[in-house]
Short mmCIF file of C-alpha atoms and ligand atoms in Angstrom, two decimals:
data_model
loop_
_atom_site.label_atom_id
_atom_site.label_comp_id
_atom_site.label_asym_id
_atom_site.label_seq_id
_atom_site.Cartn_x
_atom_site.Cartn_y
_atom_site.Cartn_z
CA UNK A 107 -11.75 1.90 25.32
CA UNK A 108 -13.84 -0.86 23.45
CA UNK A 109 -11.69 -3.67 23.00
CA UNK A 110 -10.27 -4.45 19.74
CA UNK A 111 -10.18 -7.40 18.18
CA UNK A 112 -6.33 -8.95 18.03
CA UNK A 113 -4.50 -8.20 14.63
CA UNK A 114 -1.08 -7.92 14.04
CA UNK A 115 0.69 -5.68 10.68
CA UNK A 116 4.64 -5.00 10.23
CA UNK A 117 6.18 -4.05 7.26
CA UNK A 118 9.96 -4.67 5.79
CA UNK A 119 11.47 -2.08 2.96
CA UNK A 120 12.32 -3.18 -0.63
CA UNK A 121 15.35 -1.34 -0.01
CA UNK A 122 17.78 -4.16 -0.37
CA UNK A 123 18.17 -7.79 0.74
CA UNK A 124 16.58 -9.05 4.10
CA UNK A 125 19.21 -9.25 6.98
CA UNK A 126 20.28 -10.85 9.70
CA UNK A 127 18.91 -8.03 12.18
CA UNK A 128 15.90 -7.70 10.52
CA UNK A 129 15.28 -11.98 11.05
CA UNK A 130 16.05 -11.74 14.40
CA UNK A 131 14.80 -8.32 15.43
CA UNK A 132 11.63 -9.08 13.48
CA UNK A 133 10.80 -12.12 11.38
CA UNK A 134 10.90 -14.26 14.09
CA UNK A 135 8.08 -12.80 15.58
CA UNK A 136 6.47 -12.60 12.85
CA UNK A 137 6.53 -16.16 12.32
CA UNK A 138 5.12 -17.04 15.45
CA UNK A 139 2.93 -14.80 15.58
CA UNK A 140 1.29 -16.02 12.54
CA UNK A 141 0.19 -18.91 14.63
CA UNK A 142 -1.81 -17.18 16.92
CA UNK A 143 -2.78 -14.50 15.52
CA UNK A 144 -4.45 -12.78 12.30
CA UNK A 145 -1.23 -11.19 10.77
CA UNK A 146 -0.44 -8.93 7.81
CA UNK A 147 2.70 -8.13 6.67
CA UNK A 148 3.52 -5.93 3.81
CA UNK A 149 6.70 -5.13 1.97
CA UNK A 150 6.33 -1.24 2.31
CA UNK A 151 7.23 0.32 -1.26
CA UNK A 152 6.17 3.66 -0.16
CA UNK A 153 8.40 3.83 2.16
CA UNK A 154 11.45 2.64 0.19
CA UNK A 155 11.11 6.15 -2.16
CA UNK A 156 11.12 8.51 0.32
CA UNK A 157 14.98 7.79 -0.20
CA UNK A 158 16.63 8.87 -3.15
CA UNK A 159 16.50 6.49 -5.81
CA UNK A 160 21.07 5.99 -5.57
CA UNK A 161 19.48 3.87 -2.38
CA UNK A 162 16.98 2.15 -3.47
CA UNK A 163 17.90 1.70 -6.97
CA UNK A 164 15.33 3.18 -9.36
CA UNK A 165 12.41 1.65 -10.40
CA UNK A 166 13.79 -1.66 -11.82
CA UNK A 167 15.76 -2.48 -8.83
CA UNK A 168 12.80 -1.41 -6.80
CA UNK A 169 10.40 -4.01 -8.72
CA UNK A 170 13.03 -7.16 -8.44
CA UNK A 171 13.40 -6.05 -4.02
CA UNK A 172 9.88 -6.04 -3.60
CA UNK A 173 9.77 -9.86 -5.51
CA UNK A 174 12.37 -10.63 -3.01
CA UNK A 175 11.63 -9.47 0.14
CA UNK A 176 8.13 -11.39 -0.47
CA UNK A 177 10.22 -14.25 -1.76
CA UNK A 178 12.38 -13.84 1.41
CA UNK A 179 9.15 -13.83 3.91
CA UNK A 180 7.82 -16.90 2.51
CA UNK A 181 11.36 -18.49 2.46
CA UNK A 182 12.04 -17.99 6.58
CA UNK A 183 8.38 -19.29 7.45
CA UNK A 184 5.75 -16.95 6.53
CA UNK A 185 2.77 -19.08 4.90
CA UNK A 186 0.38 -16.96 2.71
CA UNK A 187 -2.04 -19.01 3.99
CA UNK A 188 -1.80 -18.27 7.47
CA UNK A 189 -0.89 -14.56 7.04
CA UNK A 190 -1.89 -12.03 4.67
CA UNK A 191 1.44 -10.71 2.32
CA UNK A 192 1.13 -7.72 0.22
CA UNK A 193 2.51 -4.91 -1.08
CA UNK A 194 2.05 -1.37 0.30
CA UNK A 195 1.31 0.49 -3.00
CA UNK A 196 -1.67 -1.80 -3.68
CA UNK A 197 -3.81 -0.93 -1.13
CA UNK A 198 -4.18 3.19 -1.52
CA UNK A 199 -6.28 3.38 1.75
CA UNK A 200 -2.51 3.36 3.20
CA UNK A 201 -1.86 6.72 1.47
CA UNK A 202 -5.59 8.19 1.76
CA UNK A 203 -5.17 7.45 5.83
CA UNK A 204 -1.83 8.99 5.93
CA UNK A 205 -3.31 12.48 4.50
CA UNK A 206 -5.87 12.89 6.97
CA UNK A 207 -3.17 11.71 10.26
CA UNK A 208 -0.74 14.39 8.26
CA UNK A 209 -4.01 16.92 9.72
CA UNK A 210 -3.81 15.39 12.89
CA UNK A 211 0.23 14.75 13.99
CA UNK A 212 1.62 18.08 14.78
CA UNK A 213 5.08 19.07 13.57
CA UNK A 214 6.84 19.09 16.73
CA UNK A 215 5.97 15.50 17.19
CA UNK A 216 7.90 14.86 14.14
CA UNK A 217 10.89 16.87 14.72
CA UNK A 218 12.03 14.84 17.45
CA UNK A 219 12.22 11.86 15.35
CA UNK A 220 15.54 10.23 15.55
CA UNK A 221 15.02 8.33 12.24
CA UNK A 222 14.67 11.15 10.47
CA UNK A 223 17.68 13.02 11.80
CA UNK A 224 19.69 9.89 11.07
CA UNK A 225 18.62 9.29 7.38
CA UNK A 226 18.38 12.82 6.29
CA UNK A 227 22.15 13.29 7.81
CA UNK A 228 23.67 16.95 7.56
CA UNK A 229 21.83 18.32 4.43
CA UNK A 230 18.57 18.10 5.87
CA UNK A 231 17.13 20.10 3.27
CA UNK A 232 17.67 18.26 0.54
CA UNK A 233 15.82 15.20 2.32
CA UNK A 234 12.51 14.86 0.97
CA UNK A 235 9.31 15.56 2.56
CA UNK A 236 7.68 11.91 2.19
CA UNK A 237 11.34 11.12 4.58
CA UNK A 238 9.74 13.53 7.31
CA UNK A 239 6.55 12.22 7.30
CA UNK A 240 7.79 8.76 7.02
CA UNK A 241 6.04 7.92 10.17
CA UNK A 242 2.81 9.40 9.66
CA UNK A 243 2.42 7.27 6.55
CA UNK A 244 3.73 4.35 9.53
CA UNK A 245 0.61 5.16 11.53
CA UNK A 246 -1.67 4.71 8.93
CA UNK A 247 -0.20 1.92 7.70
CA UNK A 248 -1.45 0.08 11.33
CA UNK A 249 -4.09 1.91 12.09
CA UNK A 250 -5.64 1.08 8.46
CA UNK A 251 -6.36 -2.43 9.96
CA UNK A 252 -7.31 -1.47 12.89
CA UNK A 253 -3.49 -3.42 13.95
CA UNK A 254 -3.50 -3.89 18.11
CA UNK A 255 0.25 -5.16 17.67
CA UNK A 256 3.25 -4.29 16.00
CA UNK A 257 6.25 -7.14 16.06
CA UNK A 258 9.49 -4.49 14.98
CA UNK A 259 12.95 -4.27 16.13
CA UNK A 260 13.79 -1.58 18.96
CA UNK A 261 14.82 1.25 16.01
CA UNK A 262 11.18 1.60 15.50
CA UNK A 263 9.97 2.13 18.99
CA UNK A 264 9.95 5.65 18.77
CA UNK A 265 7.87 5.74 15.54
CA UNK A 266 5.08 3.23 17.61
CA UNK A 267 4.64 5.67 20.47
CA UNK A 268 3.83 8.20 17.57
CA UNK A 269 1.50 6.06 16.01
CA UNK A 270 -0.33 5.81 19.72
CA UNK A 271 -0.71 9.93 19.91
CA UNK A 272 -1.98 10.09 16.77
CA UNK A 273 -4.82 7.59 17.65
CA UNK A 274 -5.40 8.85 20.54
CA UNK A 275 -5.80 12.62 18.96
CA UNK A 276 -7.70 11.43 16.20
CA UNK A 277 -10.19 9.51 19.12
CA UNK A 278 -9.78 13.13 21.23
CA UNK A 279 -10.45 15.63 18.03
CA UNK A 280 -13.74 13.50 17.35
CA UNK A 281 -15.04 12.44 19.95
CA UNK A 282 -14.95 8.94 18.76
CA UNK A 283 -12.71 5.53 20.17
CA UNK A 284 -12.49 4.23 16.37
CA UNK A 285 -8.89 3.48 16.68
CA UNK A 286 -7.12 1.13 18.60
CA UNK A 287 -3.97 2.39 20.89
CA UNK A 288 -1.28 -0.34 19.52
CA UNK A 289 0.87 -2.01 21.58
CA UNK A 290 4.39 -2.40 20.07
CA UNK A 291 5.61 -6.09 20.34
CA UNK A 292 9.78 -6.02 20.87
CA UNK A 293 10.56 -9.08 22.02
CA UNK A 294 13.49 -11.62 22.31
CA UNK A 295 17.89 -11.33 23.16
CA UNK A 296 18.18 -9.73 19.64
CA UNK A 297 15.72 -6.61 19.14
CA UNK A 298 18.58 -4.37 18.24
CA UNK A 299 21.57 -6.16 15.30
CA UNK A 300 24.36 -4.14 15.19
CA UNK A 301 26.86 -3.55 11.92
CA UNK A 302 29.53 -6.12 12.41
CA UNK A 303 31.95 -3.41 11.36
CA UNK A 304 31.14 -1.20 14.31
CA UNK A 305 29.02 -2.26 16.77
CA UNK A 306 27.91 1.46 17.77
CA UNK A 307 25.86 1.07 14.71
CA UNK A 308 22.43 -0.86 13.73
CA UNK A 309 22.99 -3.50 11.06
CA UNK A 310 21.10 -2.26 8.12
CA UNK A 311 19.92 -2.72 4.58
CA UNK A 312 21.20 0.72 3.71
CA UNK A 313 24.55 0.71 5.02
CA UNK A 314 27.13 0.76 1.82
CA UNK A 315 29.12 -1.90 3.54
CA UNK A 316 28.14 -5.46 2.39
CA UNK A 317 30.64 -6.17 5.15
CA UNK A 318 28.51 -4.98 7.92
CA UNK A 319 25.55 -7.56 7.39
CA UNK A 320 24.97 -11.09 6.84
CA UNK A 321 22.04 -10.95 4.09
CA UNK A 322 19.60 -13.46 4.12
CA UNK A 323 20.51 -14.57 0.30
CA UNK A 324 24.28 -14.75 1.60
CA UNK A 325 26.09 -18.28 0.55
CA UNK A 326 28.03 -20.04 3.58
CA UNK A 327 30.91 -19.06 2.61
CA UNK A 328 30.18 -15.21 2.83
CA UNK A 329 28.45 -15.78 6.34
CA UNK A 330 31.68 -17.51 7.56
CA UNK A 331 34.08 -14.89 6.10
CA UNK A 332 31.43 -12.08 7.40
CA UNK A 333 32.06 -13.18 11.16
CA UNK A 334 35.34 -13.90 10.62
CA UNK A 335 36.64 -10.49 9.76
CA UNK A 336 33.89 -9.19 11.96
CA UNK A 337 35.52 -6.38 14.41
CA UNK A 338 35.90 -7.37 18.15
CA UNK A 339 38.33 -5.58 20.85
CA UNK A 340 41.83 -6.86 21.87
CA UNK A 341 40.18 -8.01 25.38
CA UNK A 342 38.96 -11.74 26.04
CA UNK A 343 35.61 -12.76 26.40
CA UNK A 344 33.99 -11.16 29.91
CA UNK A 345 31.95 -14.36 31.59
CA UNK A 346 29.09 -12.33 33.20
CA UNK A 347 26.95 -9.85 31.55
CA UNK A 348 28.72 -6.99 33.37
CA UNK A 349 31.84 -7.54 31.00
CA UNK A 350 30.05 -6.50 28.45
CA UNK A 351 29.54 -2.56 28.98
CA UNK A 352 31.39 -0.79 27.17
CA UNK A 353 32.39 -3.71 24.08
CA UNK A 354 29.28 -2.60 22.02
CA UNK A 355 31.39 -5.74 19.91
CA UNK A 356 31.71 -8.54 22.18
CA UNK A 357 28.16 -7.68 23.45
CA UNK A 358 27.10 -8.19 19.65
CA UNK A 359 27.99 -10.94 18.55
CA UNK A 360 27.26 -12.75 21.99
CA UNK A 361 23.52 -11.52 21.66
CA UNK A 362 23.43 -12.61 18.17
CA UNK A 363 24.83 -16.50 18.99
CA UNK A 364 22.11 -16.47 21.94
CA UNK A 365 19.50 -15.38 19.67
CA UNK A 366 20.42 -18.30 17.15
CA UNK A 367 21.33 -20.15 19.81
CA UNK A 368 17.88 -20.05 21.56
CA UNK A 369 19.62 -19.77 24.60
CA UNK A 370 20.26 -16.95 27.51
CA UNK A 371 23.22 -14.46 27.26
CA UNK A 372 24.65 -15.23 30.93
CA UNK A 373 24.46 -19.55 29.57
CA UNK A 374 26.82 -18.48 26.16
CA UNK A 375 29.02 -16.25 28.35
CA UNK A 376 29.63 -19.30 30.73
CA UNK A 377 30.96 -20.97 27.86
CA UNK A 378 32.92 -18.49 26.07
CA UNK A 379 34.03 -16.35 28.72
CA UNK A 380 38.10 -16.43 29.49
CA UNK A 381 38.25 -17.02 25.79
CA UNK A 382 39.64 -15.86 22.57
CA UNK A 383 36.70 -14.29 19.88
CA UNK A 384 38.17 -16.81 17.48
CA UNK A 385 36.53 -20.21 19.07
CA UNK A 386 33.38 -18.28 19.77
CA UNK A 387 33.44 -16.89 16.00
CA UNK A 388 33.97 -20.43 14.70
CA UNK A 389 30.84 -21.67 16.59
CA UNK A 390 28.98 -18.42 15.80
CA UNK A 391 29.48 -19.21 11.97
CA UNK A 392 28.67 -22.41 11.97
CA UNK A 393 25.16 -21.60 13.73
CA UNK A 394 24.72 -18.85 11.46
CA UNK A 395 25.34 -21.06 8.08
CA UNK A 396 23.10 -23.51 9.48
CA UNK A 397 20.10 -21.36 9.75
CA UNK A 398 20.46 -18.85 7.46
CA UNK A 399 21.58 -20.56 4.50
CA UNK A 400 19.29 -22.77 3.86
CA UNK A 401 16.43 -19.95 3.36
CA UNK A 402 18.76 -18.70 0.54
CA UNK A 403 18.51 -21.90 -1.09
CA UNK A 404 14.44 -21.57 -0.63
CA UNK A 405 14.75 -17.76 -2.17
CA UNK A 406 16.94 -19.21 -5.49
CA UNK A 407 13.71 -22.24 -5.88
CA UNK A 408 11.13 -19.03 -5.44
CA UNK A 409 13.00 -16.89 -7.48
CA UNK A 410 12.73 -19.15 -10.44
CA UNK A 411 9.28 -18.38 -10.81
CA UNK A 412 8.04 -15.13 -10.18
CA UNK A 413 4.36 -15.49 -11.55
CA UNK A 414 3.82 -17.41 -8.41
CA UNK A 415 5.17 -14.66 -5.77
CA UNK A 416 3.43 -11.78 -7.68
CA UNK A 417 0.34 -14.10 -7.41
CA UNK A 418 0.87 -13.93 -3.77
CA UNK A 419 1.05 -10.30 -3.59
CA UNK A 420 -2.24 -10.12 -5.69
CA UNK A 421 -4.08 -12.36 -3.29
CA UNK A 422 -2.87 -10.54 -0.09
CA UNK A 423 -3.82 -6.81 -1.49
CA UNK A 424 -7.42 -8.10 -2.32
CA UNK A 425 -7.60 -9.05 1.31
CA UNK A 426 -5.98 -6.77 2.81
CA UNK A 427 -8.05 -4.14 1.16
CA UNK A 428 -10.70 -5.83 1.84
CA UNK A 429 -10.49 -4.97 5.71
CA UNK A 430 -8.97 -1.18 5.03
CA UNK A 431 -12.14 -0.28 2.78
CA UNK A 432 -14.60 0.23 5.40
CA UNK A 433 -12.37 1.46 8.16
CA UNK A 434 -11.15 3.86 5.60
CA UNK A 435 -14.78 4.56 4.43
CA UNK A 436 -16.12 4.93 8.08
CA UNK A 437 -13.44 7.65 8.97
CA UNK A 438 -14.43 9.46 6.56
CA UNK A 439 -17.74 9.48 7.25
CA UNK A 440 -16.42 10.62 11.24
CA UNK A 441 -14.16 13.42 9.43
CA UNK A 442 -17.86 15.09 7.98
CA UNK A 443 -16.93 14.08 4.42
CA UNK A 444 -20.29 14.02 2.14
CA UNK A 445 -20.25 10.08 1.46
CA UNK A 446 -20.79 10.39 -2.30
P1 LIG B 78 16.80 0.63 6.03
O1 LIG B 78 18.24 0.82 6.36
O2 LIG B 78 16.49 0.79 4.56
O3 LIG B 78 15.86 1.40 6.93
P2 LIG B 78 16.43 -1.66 7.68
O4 LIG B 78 17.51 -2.65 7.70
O5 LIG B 78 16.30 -0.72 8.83
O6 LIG B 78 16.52 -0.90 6.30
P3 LIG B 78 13.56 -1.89 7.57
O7 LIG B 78 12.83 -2.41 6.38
O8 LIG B 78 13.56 -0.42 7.81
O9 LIG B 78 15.05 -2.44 7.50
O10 LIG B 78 13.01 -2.61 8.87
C1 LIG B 78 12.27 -3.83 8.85
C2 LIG B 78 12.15 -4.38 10.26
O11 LIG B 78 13.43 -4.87 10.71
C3 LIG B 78 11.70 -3.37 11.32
O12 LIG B 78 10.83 -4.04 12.23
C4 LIG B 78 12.98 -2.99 12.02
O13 LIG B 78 12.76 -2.56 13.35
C5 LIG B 78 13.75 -4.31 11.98
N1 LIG B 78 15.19 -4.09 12.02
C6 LIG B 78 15.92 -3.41 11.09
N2 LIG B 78 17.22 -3.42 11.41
C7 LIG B 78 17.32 -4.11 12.58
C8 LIG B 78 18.42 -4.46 13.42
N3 LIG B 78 19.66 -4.09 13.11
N4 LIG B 78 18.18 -5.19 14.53
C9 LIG B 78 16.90 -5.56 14.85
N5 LIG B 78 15.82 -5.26 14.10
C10 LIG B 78 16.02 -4.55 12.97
MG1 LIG B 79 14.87 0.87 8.79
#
């Protein structure tokens, strides 16, 4: 395959506030990557229907997420400067792409998506159909750019290999190598946040307990009171990694004070192990308050004047269109459409 020149795209959902697991499993990357590389990132409204609207919160509550989340991005480090920021809906190559990879991902590639399974819960029928094909929209929402990688946390892996077989069908059904084969980029101690309310399950936007995250636009007080009550097991801390199996708890919150910590998990185990949760909760909070607060205290100075974020978004959807126009144009030109 030819090779393609570096770009990175991720997305985050106006389905809420930010959190801490998507900082960690995510932003971080993002940030750095914007150093290096040529990055878009996009808050992805399309996405955010294919809920019902008691999750996202109709269409005003949908409008003031999508100023936030791009309030949030600029607020942890992203520089509109450096990286492109836009909003999904304003590009409408996204949705053009996604029809023609809906012709080219097969059902049976989709019904083995756990995401799906997970979000649709028992009534799958009542789910809607833009929910199913959630990550076909996904694929086109890289492959648009011509994206080689992907910075997401690990719940998304599965939805990157997909992306992958539908480029390399497209490439195989035309005889063509137009798209690139993406390489997902999950990196660092923290690619998978769990709830702090049960730590068999992700931390996430969604999740009706405000309890079970530590939002980005959280005050120091809440974080502090967040890991205070957070659950843990009657056991002390193990001091090797081996302790861990089996405390999906424990193992959380250690990985999250490495990850803020910047240091390894066997290092914060040698220090906390033999120990009561409550010392290592008190130093967990206090790391926690110190970086996370202050970007809510960015987000209420943003906030204030929303001209200037919805200027942002304007800027990034002229460029980013600017580079999906003629990738769009030229696949359909390799589909046989009559260019017009
Ligand atoms: P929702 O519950 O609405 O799906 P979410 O919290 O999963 O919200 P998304 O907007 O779907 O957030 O995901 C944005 C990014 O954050 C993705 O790259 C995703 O992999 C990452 N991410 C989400 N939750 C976590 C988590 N608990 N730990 C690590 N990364 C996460
Ligand atoms: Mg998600």
């Amino acid at each position: 395959m030819a090779p393609f020149k570096h770009r990175v795209l991720s997305g985050m959902q106006p389905t809420g506030n930010l959190h801490l697991g998507n900082y960690l499993g995510a932003m971080v990357n993002w940030i750095k990557m914007q150093e290096t590389h040529e990055t878009l990132y996009c808050v992805v409204d399309l996405h955010a229907i294919t809920q019902p609207q008691s999750v996202w919160g109709g269409p005003k509550e949908l409008h003031r997420a999508t100023l936030d989340v791009t309030a949030a991005f600029i607020a942890c480090g992203l520089d509109p400067q450096k990286s492109i920021l836009f909003n999904q809906s304003q590009v409408p190559e996204h949705a053009e792409l996604a029809w023609i990879f809906n012709c080219v991902a097969r059902l049976g590639w989709l019904d083995r998506m756990t995401q799906f399974k997970e979000k649709a819960g028992k009534d799958k029928e009542r789910a809607s159909v833009g929910l199913y094909d959630y990550p076909v929209l996904m694929a086109a929402d890289i492959l648009i750019y011509h994206a080689t990688h992907v910075p997401v946390g690990e719940d998304q892996k599965q939805h990157l290999e997909l992306t992958r077989d539908i480029a390399i069908k497209f490439n195989n059904d035309f005889g063509v190598e137009f798209f690139p084969i993406t390489e997902p980029v999950i990196m660092g101690p923290a690619t998978r946040v769990m709830s702090l309310r049960d730590g068999t399950k992700k931390m996430s936007k969604s999740d009706t307990s405000d309890l079970s995250r530590i939002n980005l636009t959280d005050s120091a007080d809440d974080i502090a009171r967040k890991i205070r009550k957070a659950k843990t097991d009657a056991d002390a801390i193990p001091s090797e990694e081996a302790g861990l199996k089996g405390r999906p708890e424990a193992d959380n919150l250690i990985g999250i004070y490495a990850a803020l910590a910047d240091r390894p998990v066997a290092g914060v185990l040698q220090e906390f192990g033999g120990g009561q949760f409550s010392r290592l909760k008190e130093a967990l909070a206090e790391l926690a308050v110190a970086r996370i607060a202050p970007i809510a205290g960015e987000m209420v100075r943003l906030r204030a004047d929303p001209g200037h974020v919805e200027a942002i978004l304007k800027d990034g959807a002229e460029r980013a269109r600017a580079i999906a126009q003629p990738i769009m144009k030229q696949t359909k030109r390799i589909v046989g459409f009559v260019d017009a």
